[in-house]
Amino acid sequence: MTTESKSLIGAPIARKEDRRFLTGTGRYTDDLNRLHQTHAVFLRSPHAHAKIVSINTSAAAAAPGVVAVYTGADIAADKVGGIPCGWLVKNKDGSNMVEPPHPALVADVVRHVGDQVAVVIAETKAQAKAALNLIEVEYDVLPAAATVRDAVAEGAPLVWEQAPGNTCFDWHLGDLAAVEAAFAKAHKIVEIEVTNNRLIPNAMEPRAAIGEYDAAGDMLTLYTTSQNPHLIRLLLGAFVLGVPEHKLRVVAPDVGGGFGSKIFHYAEEAVVVWAARKIGRPVKWTAERSESFMSDAHGRDTVMTAKLAVDREGNFLGFRVHNTANMGAYLSTFATAVPTYLSGTLMAGVYKTPAVYVEVRAVFTHTVPVDAYRGAGRPEATYVIERIVDKAARELGMDRLEIRKKNFIRTFPYKTPVALEYDTGDYDATLAMALEKADVKNYPSRVEASKKRGKLRGIGYSTYLEACGIAPSALVGALGARAGLYEAANVRVHPTGSVSVFTGTHSHGQGHETTFAQLVAQQLGIPFDKVEVVHGDSDKIPFGMGTYGSRSLSVGGSAIVKAVDKIIAKGKKIAAHLLEAGEADIEFKDGKFVVAGTDKSKAFGEIAFAAYVPHNYPIDTVEPGLDESAFYDPKNFTYPAGTHVVEVEVDPDTGVVTVESVVAADDVGVIINPMIVDGQMHGGLAQGIGQALFEECVYDESGQLLTGSYMTYSMPRAADFPMFKVGNHVTACTHNPIGAKGVGEVGAIGVPPATINAVLDALAPLGVTDIQMPATPEKVWRAIVAAKGSKAQ
Amino acid sequence: MKEFHFHRASSVADAVAAVKGASAGKFLAGGQSLLPVLKLEMAEPSDLVSISRIKELRGVCVDGNKLLIGAVTTHAEVAASSEVKKHIPGLAALAEHIGDAQVRNRGTIGGSVAHADPAADYPAALVALGATIKTDRRAIAAEDFFTGLFETALEPDELVVAVHFPIPEKSAYAKFASHASKYALCGVMVSKTGSDVRVAVTGAGQKVFRVPEMEKALAARFEPSALDGISISADDLLSDGQASAEYRAHLVTVMAKRAVAAA
Ligand SMILES: Cc1cc2nc3c(=O)[nH]c(=O)nc-3n(C[C@H](O)[C@H](O)[C@H](O)COP(=O)(O)OP(=O)(O)OC[C@H]3O[C@@H](n4cnc5c(N)ncnc54)[C@H](O)[C@@H]3O)c2cc1C
């Protein structure tokens, strides 16, 4: 790709989409209203685990305005398939994971608070809600296991009979013998146990879905809040309803944030489409916020124990991790891939540890399914690594940065002991940039200033790495993925030279309409506003795997670049004809087809016009039109990396942690729009610090959700943060045509351990050595009290 | 939310009559506590009687050594009032830290005291300052007004008209807010008028309460260090996912000292 002086690559262009979002003219699923539409509300289980003894819907069915009431029995009678899981993980012994059924409406046993038991469809939402209260369900309440620790306890209530010990799978990766040998010769073995707190995604727009049936054409349409409409079409069509693709259209219009939670295929989507066909009218459902808390897939929720073997000088010799990961009650679309292929494979981090071994026991619990959430597995890996590295430094009496630098990988490509091959990176460069931006040299004076105010100050680092741009299809296929992970694009040049770009990725906050337009305008040498980016409709887009795993630019953008390459190649043929030159002599530069070494040229618009009005045209060898598609399958993951530095102040009287400084120096590859990259960083950092300090989804021992509203689930707010200082050092990805790596998840991946390391640094003088996320005021206060108590003894 | 009849009352008498006449009537002020309750269907009133446009219920004035605040005066109005800032700055500061800007622009002092949320801020101020709650039919001392968790001495059709605050020599409020909700996990108001010192705690217990031991110590010496070594028992305090009783008890002393320092 060319990057000229007035290049659009690297230009901080204001986002095209912001006008409609900021003026309230975006079109979200709930903004759509279909003719003769009905409204659905779901009856959800109030219990974490209970047998449905009986269910009586007759009063509800007779209530004013009610069109239909359906239960699990109706779903079963119509042979509606279960919601499928998209990734098969194998046990250590090669056998398959336990894959329980996941019915769209439950008929026999409810397995988490919020499990859907029945649906009421009425003329208005108020009528549907009123009728919902008339459904009588008799439950036989059973004991529940809601947490990882409860689920693995001896004699724990089973979520599924077919999963003894509540184990879904028991997976491993790495060379155990090599790790054992490394531990045998270690100078010291550092141990840690860390939990990754369970998080509720809380996208600003709640999930919504509209099912529609057109009897005339026997066509089904689903409008839904999705990050990947094509994948939903595939799962809903092929697995749940048994409808072929050409009879099913899935549209994901403007979507107000997803953070992963809108990747997955949800039961409500299946029910509204199924019901729309049954009643012959559109069926609309929009979640209320309290439903979101109990039915959106949650994130994280792992308990890890880890051991790091080090020699006297602080070289890492071996690393071993055991992860117990909560799957929830059912397997959501990508749930099984998160702790394994998106986390276990990351356990080398940026370090040249020669031997790494990771085991994952995935367990069922009586909770909402857990699945990918911004970072998906990589925050969990980064957290355990960056915590134990800090601990190793403290136990060896080494500087926390020295021990990191001593173990940095510096030669590329680098093959890790856990299956990945890093193509490029420069961890020293981002570290140096971060230290500079964080003004680390003057840190001691800030500690003094805090002390004068009666506060404890701490600084924490995280030198993280992640793998994104998912993913090479053959590789993930061999690892159990039930889909390819390439991306598709269609570039349609219109007769007067403007361009529509159809992408299989989906933008729900990422700004694709702007970034992709910059990419195409630059490549074709045409003005930015001549390019429109279209996404989110399976009828318009050739195909697509959607947006997650920070893949949209590196994979989706690469597909676009390849399609534009085809446009240019065809344009050269047309230009050669018009300019009466050999095709090999035509160069494409700055939006012009030029005969090399001459001033003879044709503008891009002229070629487009010729292609659609082919009067003077090489019609015998070149088809009319200028419209090309491409599919791009990545050759490798991409590997963003960097250093995050957090400074905190702790109030020893109350335990309150305030964030004083946040610095992120990241290598996310080539940057198209730095303003959008900064925005992605800001959001990711806020979410990451949210995990470290505030957010936690809590179930009690009976499986009741204690954090079911914003009264108790603590979201980070702007006022919780100082201005973020972010910067980039670019090493271009070596295997995609853009050189991009990905930025969507980097903030949420790198910053939680930097935050906790800072809190522990502040508390170190008191003798506190551990704290689990989130570091709430009470937890910090208790840690201080406990440390004082043990010092006093 | 269930359906209900809506009335906009034009006077105190009109409002009280409307609630009296309804089968299950309720006053509606800023709606910041009532609407969430209705949405969750935890209350199903037949009639809502809006009082927010009754002129005689709105505003702040000084009457001798008393500050009078009308029941539908919003938190934002109290926070911004020059009279409040001049005479009881601690009260203005308290109002300024209730919830968020939207809540402060809608929520009212009358609604807050009538709702008697154990985590609300105003009850601490009313009790520490020895305020009187004026209703359409009587005057109730703050200490007799708050009777329990979400419970007051009000009769179902009784309307809070105003709150009368004696102006203290000094006072201040220190709040430890829940990060999630911004309500008080522990809020302590201290006031001093001559040798009369009061310490009132909200958020930590079932209802607002005073701490006599702290009041005695502060009456002798009104300084934060006078509270060194004084702690309250965690036994009757609230305990939940936000904060344990033990932590709340600890915060009472910390916040009391901060309030004294700020007064
Ligand atoms: C997000 C959020 C955060 C909040 N944070 C805080 C906080 O930090 N601190 C805090 O103190 N509060 C907080 N609140 C509550 C807020 O202060 C409310 O405004 C207040 O509790 C109720 O006042 P209102 O005018 O909205 O009353 P409404 O909601 O209209 O009414 C509440 C109750 O009082 C009754 N009522 C109202 N006015 C009268 C009257 N004059 N006479 C008799 N009965 C009456 C109503 O019938 C109803 O039962 C918060 C609320 C929200 C939504």
JSON list of C-alpha atoms in Angstrom, two decimals, chain B residues 26-92:
[
{"chain": "B", "resi": 26, "resn": "LYS", "atom": "CA", "xyz": [-49.42, 8.31, 46.62]},
{"chain": "B", "resi": 27, "resn": "PHE", "atom": "CA", "xyz": [-47.75, 11.67, 46.38]},
{"chain": "B", "resi": 28, "resn": "LEU", "atom": "CA", "xyz": [-45.30, 12.04, 43.53]},
{"chain": "B", "resi": 29, "resn": "ALA", "atom": "CA", "xyz": [-42.48, 14.57, 43.95]},
{"chain": "B", "resi": 30, "resn": "GLY", "atom": "CA", "xyz": [-39.29, 14.13, 41.90]},
{"chain": "B", "resi": 31, "resn": "GLY", "atom": "CA", "xyz": [-40.04, 10.47, 41.23]},
{"chain": "B", "resi": 32, "resn": "GLN", "atom": "CA", "xyz": [-36.42, 9.46, 41.79]},
{"chain": "B", "resi": 33, "resn": "SER", "atom": "CA", "xyz": [-37.32, 6.88, 44.39]},
{"chain": "B", "resi": 34, "resn": "LEU", "atom": "CA", "xyz": [-40.93, 6.22, 43.52]},
{"chain": "B", "resi": 35, "resn": "LEU", "atom": "CA", "xyz": [-40.51, 5.51, 39.81]},
{"chain": "B", "resi": 36, "resn": "PRO", "atom": "CA", "xyz": [-37.89, 2.77, 40.28]},
{"chain": "B", "resi": 37, "resn": "VAL", "atom": "CA", "xyz": [-40.23, 1.18, 42.82]},
{"chain": "B", "resi": 38, "resn": "LEU", "atom": "CA", "xyz": [-43.12, 1.31, 40.33]},
{"chain": "B", "resi": 39, "resn": "LYS", "atom": "CA", "xyz": [-41.01, -0.06, 37.49]},
{"chain": "B", "resi": 40, "resn": "LEU", "atom": "CA", "xyz": [-40.03, -3.04, 39.61]},
{"chain": "B", "resi": 41, "resn": "GLU", "atom": "CA", "xyz": [-43.71, -3.42, 40.52]},
{"chain": "B", "resi": 42, "resn": "MET", "atom": "CA", "xyz": [-42.83, -3.29, 44.21]},
{"chain": "B", "resi": 43, "resn": "ALA", "atom": "CA", "xyz": [-45.72, -0.83, 44.68]},
{"chain": "B", "resi": 44, "resn": "GLU", "atom": "CA", "xyz": [-48.92, -0.58, 42.69]},
{"chain": "B", "resi": 45, "resn": "PRO", "atom": "CA", "xyz": [-50.65, 2.69, 43.60]},
{"chain": "B", "resi": 46, "resn": "SER", "atom": "CA", "xyz": [-54.03, 3.39, 42.05]},
{"chain": "B", "resi": 47, "resn": "ASP", "atom": "CA", "xyz": [-53.34, 7.14, 41.88]},
{"chain": "B", "resi": 48, "resn": "LEU", "atom": "CA", "xyz": [-50.27, 9.33, 41.72]},
{"chain": "B", "resi": 49, "resn": "VAL", "atom": "CA", "xyz": [-50.72, 12.91, 42.87]},
{"chain": "B", "resi": 50, "resn": "SER", "atom": "CA", "xyz": [-47.98, 15.17, 41.60]},
{"chain": "B", "resi": 51, "resn": "ILE", "atom": "CA", "xyz": [-47.03, 17.89, 44.05]},
{"chain": "B", "resi": 52, "resn": "SER", "atom": "CA", "xyz": [-44.05, 19.30, 42.23]},
{"chain": "B", "resi": 53, "resn": "ARG", "atom": "CA", "xyz": [-45.84, 22.37, 40.85]},
{"chain": "B", "resi": 54, "resn": "ILE", "atom": "CA", "xyz": [-47.39, 23.50, 44.12]},
{"chain": "B", "resi": 55, "resn": "LYS", "atom": "CA", "xyz": [-45.73, 26.91, 44.51]},
{"chain": "B", "resi": 56, "resn": "GLU", "atom": "CA", "xyz": [-46.04, 27.15, 48.29]},
{"chain": "B", "resi": 57, "resn": "LEU", "atom": "CA", "xyz": [-43.95, 23.96, 48.64]},
{"chain": "B", "resi": 58, "resn": "ARG", "atom": "CA", "xyz": [-40.91, 25.26, 46.79]},
{"chain": "B", "resi": 59, "resn": "GLY", "atom": "CA", "xyz": [-38.07, 27.48, 47.97]},
{"chain": "B", "resi": 60, "resn": "VAL", "atom": "CA", "xyz": [-35.68, 28.39, 50.76]},
{"chain": "B", "resi": 61, "resn": "CYS", "atom": "CA", "xyz": [-36.03, 31.21, 53.28]},
{"chain": "B", "resi": 62, "resn": "VAL", "atom": "CA", "xyz": [-34.64, 32.33, 56.59]},
{"chain": "B", "resi": 63, "resn": "ASP", "atom": "CA", "xyz": [-36.96, 32.96, 59.50]},
{"chain": "B", "resi": 64, "resn": "GLY", "atom": "CA", "xyz": [-35.09, 34.25, 62.54]},
{"chain": "B", "resi": 65, "resn": "ASN", "atom": "CA", "xyz": [-32.59, 31.56, 63.51]},
{"chain": "B", "resi": 66, "resn": "LYS", "atom": "CA", "xyz": [-34.24, 28.98, 61.30]},
{"chain": "B", "resi": 67, "resn": "LEU", "atom": "CA", "xyz": [-33.72, 27.96, 57.70]},
{"chain": "B", "resi": 68, "resn": "LEU", "atom": "CA", "xyz": [-36.95, 26.82, 56.03]},
{"chain": "B", "resi": 69, "resn": "ILE", "atom": "CA", "xyz": [-36.85, 24.57, 52.98]},
{"chain": "B", "resi": 70, "resn": "GLY", "atom": "CA", "xyz": [-40.04, 23.75, 51.09]},
{"chain": "B", "resi": 71, "resn": "ALA", "atom": "CA", "xyz": [-40.78, 20.09, 50.46]},
{"chain": "B", "resi": 72, "resn": "VAL", "atom": "CA", "xyz": [-40.45, 20.13, 46.66]},
{"chain": "B", "resi": 73, "resn": "THR", "atom": "CA", "xyz": [-37.21, 22.07, 46.66]},
{"chain": "B", "resi": 74, "resn": "THR", "atom": "CA", "xyz": [-34.77, 19.98, 44.64]},
{"chain": "B", "resi": 75, "resn": "HIS", "atom": "CA", "xyz": [-31.38, 18.84, 45.85]},
{"chain": "B", "resi": 76, "resn": "ALA", "atom": "CA", "xyz": [-29.79, 21.02, 43.15]},
{"chain": "B", "resi": 77, "resn": "GLU", "atom": "CA", "xyz": [-31.69, 24.06, 44.43]},
{"chain": "B", "resi": 78, "resn": "VAL", "atom": "CA", "xyz": [-30.57, 23.42, 47.99]},
{"chain": "B", "resi": 79, "resn": "ALA", "atom": "CA", "xyz": [-26.97, 22.94, 46.85]},
{"chain": "B", "resi": 80, "resn": "ALA", "atom": "CA", "xyz": [-27.03, 26.19, 44.88]},
{"chain": "B", "resi": 81, "resn": "SER", "atom": "CA", "xyz": [-29.00, 28.31, 47.39]},
{"chain": "B", "resi": 82, "resn": "SER", "atom": "CA", "xyz": [-27.02, 31.27, 48.68]},
{"chain": "B", "resi": 83, "resn": "GLU", "atom": "CA", "xyz": [-29.10, 31.23, 51.89]},
{"chain": "B", "resi": 84, "resn": "VAL", "atom": "CA", "xyz": [-28.24, 27.60, 52.57]},
{"chain": "B", "resi": 85, "resn": "LYS", "atom": "CA", "xyz": [-24.59, 28.13, 51.71]},
{"chain": "B", "resi": 86, "resn": "LYS", "atom": "CA", "xyz": [-24.44, 31.14, 54.01]},
{"chain": "B", "resi": 87, "resn": "HIS", "atom": "CA", "xyz": [-26.26, 29.74, 57.02]},
{"chain": "B", "resi": 88, "resn": "ILE", "atom": "CA", "xyz": [-25.70, 25.97, 56.89]},
{"chain": "B", "resi": 89, "resn": "PRO", "atom": "CA", "xyz": [-22.91, 25.33, 54.37]},
{"chain": "B", "resi": 90, "resn": "GLY", "atom": "CA", "xyz": [-22.68, 21.70, 55.50]},
{"chain": "B", "resi": 91, "resn": "LEU", "atom": "CA", "xyz": [-26.25, 21.16, 54.30]},
{"chain": "B", "resi": 92, "resn": "ALA", "atom": "CA", "xyz": [-25.55, 22.71, 50.88]}
]
